[in-house]
Backbone as CSV, one residue per row, in Angstrom:
resi,resn,N_x,N_y,N_z,CA_x,CA_y,CA_z,C_x,C_y,C_z
1,LEU,3.634,-8.951,-19.969,3.372,-7.576,-19.572,1.879,-7.344,-19.362
2,ARG,1.057,-7.904,-20.257,-0.390,-7.763,-20.122,-0.889,-8.425,-18.844
3,GLU,-0.320,-9.604,-18.534,-0.725,-10.292,-17.304,-0.339,-9.473,-16.079
4,SER,0.854,-8.891,-16.109,1.303,-8.067,-14.994,0.398,-6.854,-14.825
5,GLU,0.043,-6.202,-15.913,-0.838,-5.034,-15.861,-2.216,-5.417,-15.349
6,ALA,-2.695,-6.591,-15.758,-4.014,-7.046,-15.315,-4.019,-7.307,-13.818
7,ARG,-2.934,-7.901,-13.307,-2.844,-8.158,-11.870,-2.801,-6.849,-11.089
8,TYR,-2.023,-5.892,-11.592,-1.941,-4.596,-10.920,-3.295,-3.901,-10.932
9,ARG,-3.988,-3.953,-12.072,-5.301,-3.313,-12.187,-6.289,-3.935,-11.210
10,ALA,-6.244,-5.262,-11.087,-7.154,-5.949,-10.162,-6.830,-5.579,-8.722
11,PHE,-5.531,-5.542,-8.396,-5.136,-5.145,-7.040,-5.594,-3.727,-6.740
12,PHE,-5.380,-2.820,-7.697,-5.739,-1.415,-7.521,-7.244,-1.269,-7.308
13,GLU,-8.017,-1.878,-8.180,-9.460,-1.668,-8.157,-10.159,-2.351,-6.990
14,PHE,-9.702,-3.531,-6.608,-10.448,-4.312,-5.626,-9.821,-4.329,-4.237
15,SER,-8.786,-3.561,-4.033,-8.164,-3.487,-2.709,-9.137,-2.900,-1.697
16,ALA,-9.074,-3.409,-0.459,-9.915,-2.868,0.621,-9.366,-1.549,1.137
17,VAL,-8.127,-1.237,0.761,-7.473,0.009,1.169,-7.576,1.010,0.027
18,GLY,-7.765,2.286,0.361,-7.819,3.315,-0.662,-6.482,3.444,-1.365
19,ILE,-6.506,3.585,-2.690,-5.288,3.757,-3.475,-5.503,4.898,-4.460
20,ALA,-4.470,5.709,-4.634,-4.570,6.822,-5.575,-3.225,7.084,-6.228
21,GLN,-3.283,7.575,-7.464,-2.104,8.048,-8.170,-2.250,9.551,-8.339
22,ALA,-1.144,10.279,-8.166,-1.180,11.735,-8.320,0.037,12.202,-9.097
23,LEU,-0.108,13.296,-9.818,0.980,13.842,-10.619,1.966,14.619,-9.747
24,PRO,3.258,14.575,-10.089,4.255,15.255,-9.265,4.180,16.775,-9.332
25,ALA,3.716,17.325,-10.448,3.730,18.779,-10.630,2.886,19.502,-9.592
26,ASP,1.660,19.048,-9.407,0.757,19.751,-8.491,-0.006,18.829,-7.550
27,GLY,0.308,17.525,-7.585,-0.372,16.588,-6.703,-1.809,16.294,-7.103
28,SER,-2.168,16.639,-8.341,-3.541,16.382,-8.776,-3.760,14.887,-8.993
29,ILE,-4.919,14.418,-8.595,-5.246,12.991,-8.631,-5.607,12.568,-10.053
30,VAL,-5.001,11.471,-10.508,-5.283,10.976,-11.851,-5.955,9.608,-11.839
31,ARG,-5.911,8.947,-10.685,-6.557,7.628,-10.609,-6.866,7.303,-9.157
32,VAL,-8.050,6.782,-8.901,-8.449,6.366,-7.554,-9.233,5.067,-7.651
33,ASN,-9.318,4.363,-6.532,-10.157,3.166,-6.520,-11.426,3.417,-5.702
34,ASP,-12.331,2.442,-5.724,-13.616,2.593,-5.024,-13.434,2.746,-3.525
35,ALA,-12.421,2.054,-2.960,-12.218,2.118,-1.512,-11.930,3.546,-1.068
36,LEU,-11.127,4.273,-1.829,-10.832,5.658,-1.462,-12.082,6.529,-1.586
37,CYS,-12.871,6.273,-2.604,-14.126,7.029,-2.764,-15.029,6.826,-1.551
38,ARG,-15.079,5.596,-1.050,-15.908,5.331,0.134,-15.359,6.055,1.367
39,ILE,-14.039,6.107,1.485,-13.424,6.737,2.650,-13.749,8.227,2.712
40,VAL,-13.630,8.910,1.574,-13.782,10.373,1.577,-15.160,10.847,1.138
41,GLY,-15.981,9.935,0.609,-17.353,10.304,0.248,-17.521,10.949,-1.112
42,TYR,-16.450,11.046,-1.883,-16.531,11.637,-3.220,-16.585,10.540,-4.282
43,THR,-17.160,10.856,-5.431,-17.126,9.938,-6.563,-15.768,10.064,-7.254
44,ARG,-15.486,9.120,-8.119,-14.233,9.193,-8.882,-14.172,10.489,-9.689
45,GLU,-15.285,10.808,-10.323,-15.325,12.001,-11.159,-15.028,13.261,-10.353
46,GLU,-15.486,13.294,-9.108,-15.243,14.461,-8.261,-13.794,14.533,-7.790
47,LEU,-13.138,13.380,-7.648,-11.763,13.356,-7.159,-10.736,13.585,-8.254
48,LEU,-11.008,13.098,-9.459,-10.034,13.218,-10.540,-9.770,14.686,-10.856
49,GLY,-8.501,15.031,-10.876,-8.107,16.409,-11.133,-8.006,17.256,-9.881
50,LYS,-8.578,16.753,-8.785,-8.512,17.482,-7.526,-7.188,17.173,-6.838
51,SER,-6.660,18.132,-6.104,-5.443,17.902,-5.326,-5.812,17.342,-3.962
52,PHE,-4.941,16.491,-3.410,-5.194,15.970,-2.070,-5.225,17.092,-1.037
53,THR,-4.542,18.186,-1.348,-4.559,19.331,-0.437,-5.985,19.820,-0.210
54,ALA,-6.808,19.722,-1.240,-8.174,20.226,-1.159,-9.023,19.464,-0.153
55,ILE,-8.702,18.195,0.087,-9.505,17.419,1.035,-8.760,17.150,2.340
56,THR,-7.543,17.706,2.448,-6.758,17.552,3.678,-7.140,18.635,4.674
57,HIS,-7.218,18.268,5.938,-7.537,19.237,6.994,-6.506,20.369,6.957
58,PRO,-6.959,21.624,7.093,-6.030,22.771,7.015,-4.820,22.661,7.932
59,GLU,-4.989,22.079,9.122,-3.876,21.987,10.065,-2.831,20.950,9.645
60,ASP,-3.167,20.075,8.711,-2.237,19.033,8.275,-1.624,19.320,6.909
61,ARG,-2.064,20.399,6.263,-1.632,20.658,4.889,-0.150,20.975,4.770
62,GLU,0.375,21.776,5.669,1.777,22.182,5.570,2.716,20.989,5.674
63,GLU,2.482,20.128,6.667,3.327,18.943,6.832,3.197,18.011,5.640
64,ASN,1.966,17.835,5.171,1.734,16.942,4.052,2.430,17.471,2.780
65,PHE,2.328,18.774,2.549,2.960,19.375,1.369,4.478,19.217,1.424
66,ALA,5.056,19.427,2.614,6.502,19.313,2.776,6.971,17.893,2.469
67,LYS,6.248,16.901,2.957,6.622,15.506,2.708,6.483,15.173,1.222
68,PHE,5.421,15.683,0.588,5.217,15.412,-0.832,6.344,16.016,-1.662
69,GLN,6.781,17.221,-1.308,7.882,17.861,-2.024,9.178,17.081,-1.864
70,GLN,9.421,16.544,-0.683,10.607,15.709,-0.475,10.557,14.472,-1.361
71,LEU,9.347,13.929,-1.506,9.142,12.751,-2.344,9.436,13.091,-3.804
72,VAL,8.878,14.194,-4.275,9.058,14.615,-5.663,10.531,14.890,-5.967
73,CYS,11.222,15.535,-5.035,12.634,15.895,-5.243,13.572,14.705,-5.091
74,GLY,13.058,13.581,-4.624,13.896,12.406,-4.442,14.680,12.405,-3.152
75,GLU,14.351,13.320,-2.239,15.044,13.359,-0.947,14.670,12.153,-0.092
76,ILE,13.449,11.666,-0.287,12.984,10.456,0.393,12.320,9.547,-0.637
77,GLY,12.351,8.257,-0.378,11.740,7.316,-1.314,10.278,7.063,-1.032
78,SER,9.875,7.299,0.222,8.482,7.098,0.617,8.270,7.812,1.940
79,PHE,7.024,7.951,2.326,6.737,8.493,3.650,5.425,7.926,4.181
80,TYR,5.346,7.915,5.511,4.133,7.485,6.213,3.638,8.672,7.023
81,MET,2.349,8.893,7.012,1.786,10.023,7.757,0.367,9.688,8.185
82,GLU,0.043,10.041,9.412,-1.338,9.968,9.875,-1.869,11.392,9.870
83,LYS,-2.952,11.593,9.145,-3.473,12.947,8.992,-4.991,12.905,8.880
84,ARG,-5.566,14.097,8.741,-7.012,14.201,8.664,-7.464,14.619,7.263
85,TYR,-8.533,13.974,6.798,-9.223,14.398,5.583,-10.558,15.019,5.983
86,LEU,-11.063,15.860,5.103,-12.405,16.413,5.275,-13.342,15.629,4.365
87,HIS,-14.231,14.860,4.965,-15.196,14.072,4.205,-16.119,15.010,3.437
88,LYS,-16.660,14.535,2.334,-17.556,15.364,1.529,-18.732,15.897,2.345
89,GLN,-19.177,15.109,3.331,-20.298,15.533,4.160,-19.885,16.512,5.264
90,GLY,-18.599,16.801,5.366,-18.146,17.832,6.282,-17.436,17.366,7.536
91,HIS,-17.550,16.083,7.881,-16.889,15.622,9.102,-15.440,15.232,8.833
92,VAL,-14.679,15.133,9.918,-13.249,14.824,9.837,-13.030,13.322,9.934
93,ILE,-12.163,12.804,9.102,-11.771,11.391,9.183,-10.246,11.324,9.279
94,TRP,-9.779,10.392,10.083,-8.337,10.163,10.231,-7.918,9.062,9.267
95,VAL,-6.798,9.272,8.605,-6.285,8.262,7.680,-4.793,8.054,7.909
96,ALA,-4.333,6.861,7.583,-2.906,6.551,7.556,-2.508,6.486,6.091
97,VAL,-1.546,7.306,5.695,-1.119,7.390,4.297,0.304,6.873,4.154
98,GLN,0.481,5.915,3.255,1.813,5.434,2.887,2.022,5.820,1.434
99,ALA,2.922,6.756,1.168,3.114,7.260,-0.193,4.510,6.924,-0.706
100,SER,4.576,6.608,-1.988,5.852,6.327,-2.642,5.775,6.848,-4.070
101,THR,6.808,6.620,-4.854,6.832,7.135,-6.224,7.021,6.016,-7.235
102,VAL,6.549,6.279,-8.441,6.814,5.411,-9.585,7.614,6.254,-10.571
103,ARG,8.797,5.777,-10.945,9.697,6.534,-11.819,10.010,5.750,-13.092
104,ASP,10.395,6.468,-14.132,10.748,5.805,-15.385,12.204,5.325,-15.338
105,HIS,12.681,4.751,-16.440,14.028,4.171,-16.454,15.112,5.213,-16.227
106,ALA,14.782,6.488,-16.492,15.760,7.563,-16.298,15.686,8.164,-14.899
107,GLY,14.771,7.642,-14.087,14.647,8.145,-12.723,13.679,9.294,-12.565
108,ARG,13.021,9.688,-13.665,12.046,10.775,-13.574,10.752,10.257,-12.945
109,MET,10.197,11.051,-12.064,8.970,10.649,-11.374,7.773,10.743,-12.316
110,LEU,7.071,9.642,-12.460,5.875,9.621,-13.296,4.645,10.020,-12.491
111,TYR,4.527,9.449,-11.283,3.423,9.786,-10.396,3.704,9.256,-9.003
112,SER,2.972,9.753,-8.048,3.055,9.213,-6.686,1.950,8.188,-6.521
113,LEU,2.210,7.230,-5.685,1.234,6.179,-5.401,0.992,6.176,-3.896
114,ALA,-0.253,6.358,-3.499,-0.587,6.438,-2.078,-1.556,5.336,-1.687
115,MET,-1.247,4.665,-0.568,-2.146,3.689,0.045,-2.756,4.384,1.255
116,ILE,-4.076,4.397,1.326,-4.766,5.205,2.332,-5.747,4.332,3.118
117,GLU,-5.558,4.297,4.432,-6.410,3.473,5.303,-7.162,4.361,6.284
118,ASP,-8.434,4.112,6.439,-9.258,4.860,7.392,-8.955,4.356,8.802
119,ILE,-8.440,5.231,9.661,-8.085,4.852,11.037,-8.887,5.677,12.049
120,THR,-10.031,6.186,11.606,-10.841,7.050,12.469,-11.223,6.345,13.766
121,GLU,-11.700,5.112,13.681,-12.128,4.386,14.881,-10.951,4.124,15.805
122,ARG,-9.803,3.798,15.225,-8.621,3.573,16.049,-8.226,4.838,16.791
123,ARG,-8.289,5.969,16.105,-7.959,7.244,16.730,-8.933,7.573,17.862
124,ARG,-10.209,7.289,17.656,-11.203,7.531,18.702,-10.904,6.679,19.930
125,ALA,-10.546,5.411,19.675,-10.214,4.515,20.785,-8.973,5.013,21.515
126,GLU,-7.983,5.490,20.760,-6.763,6.006,21.382,-7.063,7.234,22.233
127,ASN,-7.905,8.118,21.718,-8.256,9.322,22.481,-9.006,8.969,23.757
128,LYS,-9.879,7.966,23.653,-10.613,7.517,24.833,-9.648,6.934,25.859
129,PHE,-8.704,6.138,25.375,-7.712,5.543,26.265,-6.867,6.622,26.933
130,ARG,-6.460,7.625,26.156,-5.664,8.712,26.724,-6.446,9.459,27.796
131,GLY,-7.761,9.617,27.577,-8.590,10.261,28.586,-8.629,9.461,29.872
132,LEU,-8.766,8.141,29.741,-8.772,7.268,30.911,-7.417,7.296,31.617
133,LEU,-6.359,7.327,30.814,-5.005,7.363,31.375,-4.804,8.632,32.192
134,GLU,-5.258,9.759,31.663,-5.070,11.028,32.360,-5.878,11.098,33.652
135,SER,-7.022,10.417,33.672,-7.875,10.480,34.859,-7.457,9.482,35.946
136,ALA,-6.495,8.602,35.623,-6.030,7.620,36.613,-5.366,8.332,37.784
137,PRO,-5.670,7.925,39.007,-5.079,8.595,40.173,-3.616,8.222,40.406
138,GLU,-3.154,7.115,39.787,-1.775,6.679,39.979,-0.929,7.074,38.776
139,ALA,0.368,7.163,39.005,1.300,7.363,37.893,1.256,6.117,37.001
140,THR,1.069,6.324,35.707,0.951,5.208,34.775,1.914,5.426,33.618
141,VAL,2.699,4.392,33.324,3.703,4.464,32.272,3.461,3.325,31.288
142,ILE,3.394,3.644,30.006,3.234,2.638,28.960,4.568,2.502,28.244
143,ILE,5.024,1.251,28.079,6.295,1.013,27.385,6.080,0.039,26.233
144,ASP,6.982,0.090,25.257,6.885,-0.832,24.130,7.709,-2.087,24.414
145,ARG,7.781,-2.977,23.432,8.495,-4.244,23.626,9.997,-4.036,23.807
146,GLY,10.473,-2.886,23.401,11.892,-2.596,23.587,12.184,-1.963,24.936
147,GLY,11.127,-1.782,25.756,11.311,-1.204,27.080,11.398,0.308,27.084
148,ARG,11.002,0.943,25.983,11.046,2.403,25.908,9.676,3.001,26.216
149,ILE,9.685,4.149,26.845,8.446,4.802,27.287,7.731,5.407,26.084
150,THR,6.468,5.044,25.913,5.683,5.567,24.790,4.563,6.499,25.241
151,LEU,4.155,6.384,26.513,3.037,7.192,26.990,3.100,7.287,28.507
152,VAL,2.843,8.473,29.038,2.752,8.658,30.488,1.591,9.596,30.770
153,ASN,1.132,9.606,32.023,0.076,10.549,32.397,0.640,11.664,33.269
154,SER,-0.234,12.601,33.601,0.194,13.764,34.385,0.719,13.373,35.758
155,GLN,0.140,12.321,36.349,0.604,11.867,37.660,2.060,11.417,37.595
156,THR,2.455,10.833,36.477,3.849,10.411,36.315,4.771,11.624,36.328
157,GLU,4.356,12.671,35.637,5.163,13.894,35.622,5.314,14.467,37.030
158,ARG,4.202,14.477,37.759,4.244,15.040,39.112,5.099,14.185,40.049
159,LEU,4.977,12.869,39.951,5.687,11.976,40.856,7.199,11.981,40.610
160,PHE,7.586,11.938,39.324,9.012,11.799,39.003,9.682,13.130,38.670
161,GLY,8.905,14.155,38.412,9.486,15.465,38.145,9.976,15.676,36.723
162,TYR,9.704,14.729,35.832,10.089,14.872,34.427,8.909,15.400,33.611
163,GLY,9.205,16.226,32.606,8.193,16.570,31.623,8.091,15.435,30.625
164,ARG,6.960,15.301,29.972,6.778,14.194,29.021,7.851,14.179,27.946
165,SER,8.167,15.352,27.408,9.154,15.412,26.330,10.528,14.920,26.778
166,GLU,10.770,14.939,28.081,12.068,14.509,28.597,12.202,12.988,28.679
167,ILE,11.071,12.288,28.800,11.173,10.838,29.021,10.561,9.985,27.914
168,LEU,9.719,10.567,27.068,9.150,9.764,25.987,10.263,9.275,25.065
169,GLY,10.247,7.979,24.781,11.285,7.371,23.954,12.494,6.890,24.734
170,LYS,12.562,7.235,26.019,13.698,6.816,26.846,13.429,5.430,27.451
171,PRO,14.504,4.701,27.821,14.306,3.419,28.516,13.590,3.653,29.844
172,VAL,12.705,2.752,30.194,11.926,2.919,31.419,12.825,2.931,32.654
173,GLU,14.049,2.438,32.528,14.978,2.427,33.658,15.300,3.816,34.188
174,VAL,15.032,4.865,33.382,15.313,6.223,33.877,14.422,6.566,35.070
175,LEU,13.368,5.786,35.267,12.442,6.061,36.368,12.696,5.174,37.587
176,MET,13.779,4.419,37.566,14.026,3.526,38.703,15.491,3.568,39.130
177,PRO,15.762,3.316,40.408,17.150,3.263,40.886,17.894,2.099,40.237
178,PRO,19.210,2.228,40.036,20.000,1.166,39.388,19.870,-0.196,40.050
179,ARG,19.634,-0.233,41.371,19.573,-1.540,42.041,18.388,-2.384,41.566
180,PHE,17.416,-1.752,40.883,16.253,-2.494,40.398,16.385,-2.927,38.939
181,TYR,17.459,-2.538,38.255,17.590,-2.828,36.831,17.516,-4.328,36.528
182,GLU,18.303,-5.107,37.274,18.380,-6.544,36.998,17.034,-7.218,37.246
183,ARG,16.391,-6.866,38.343,15.077,-7.441,38.672,14.044,-7.069,37.607
184,HIS,14.064,-5.817,37.193,13.130,-5.368,36.157,13.357,-6.123,34.854
185,ALA,14.622,-6.274,34.443,14.934,-6.968,33.194,14.403,-8.392,33.208
186,ALA,14.525,-9.082,34.356,14.037,-10.460,34.468,12.516,-10.508,34.354
187,LEU,11.842,-9.598,35.052,10.377,-9.555,35.001,9.881,-9.185,33.614
188,PHE,10.558,-8.240,32.974,10.187,-7.785,31.645,10.283,-8.921,30.639
189,THR,11.391,-9.659,30.693,11.588,-10.790,29.782,10.543,-11.867,30.028
190,ARG,10.268,-12.157,31.288,9.289,-13.186,31.626,7.890,-12.788,31.165
191,PHE,7.563,-11.502,31.301,6.232,-11.040,30.890,5.996,-11.269,29.409
192,PHE,6.977,-10.939,28.564,6.777,-11.092,27.134,6.829,-12.544,26.685
193,ARG,7.375,-13.421,27.507,7.277,-14.854,27.206,5.897,-15.370,27.548
194,ASP,5.337,-14.861,28.661,4.032,-15.318,29.133,3.357,-14.172,29.873
195,PRO,2.522,-13.372,29.171,1.948,-12.171,29.782,0.774,-12.404,30.724
196,ARG,0.470,-13.665,31.043,-0.650,-13.910,31.958,-0.368,-13.321,33.342
197,PRO,-1.383,-12.733,33.983,-1.177,-12.153,35.327,-0.724,-13.224,36.319
198,ARG,0.140,-12.830,37.242,0.604,-13.735,38.277,0.279,-13.149,39.638
199,PRO,0.092,-14.001,40.633,-0.203,-13.482,41.975,1.012,-12.780,42.550
């Protein structure tokens, strides 16, 4: 048991990802590691006893609170959320939060455990990419490996007559006549085997 606790303590303290424990009653923080302190700019002493709501961007608080309540009530076992924190110096940082619970043998929640990663740079890159996508003069459609539409620009809406909400998550085939389905499937499969450009 001591060895297990020592391994957990080492993982908690030296992880490159922010980690925190919070109480179920009010979400007050009872333990944090150095990585989280670096992410938000607060010392451990400043974070202990503080609620995550206090450092969460006002526009993200309602969603975050709702997910936390679901976690506490046992409606969900964990949740993932990308949200904004307010750094101690006043600027906004984007984080990816993976939260779960630790419960006793009777199933009572002892505390929540959150893994927190700073994704600010990734978000900036995504916003820049979205700006470039919107400024493209051609209709541009981004699909995932499953062939589902994940992103389109305004030109796509104008060309095909669909609103984004109507086609996001749909198979890309909704944008092509049925006679092209077989040809598209062959090209799609070949691309993921070897994505090098071809003449």
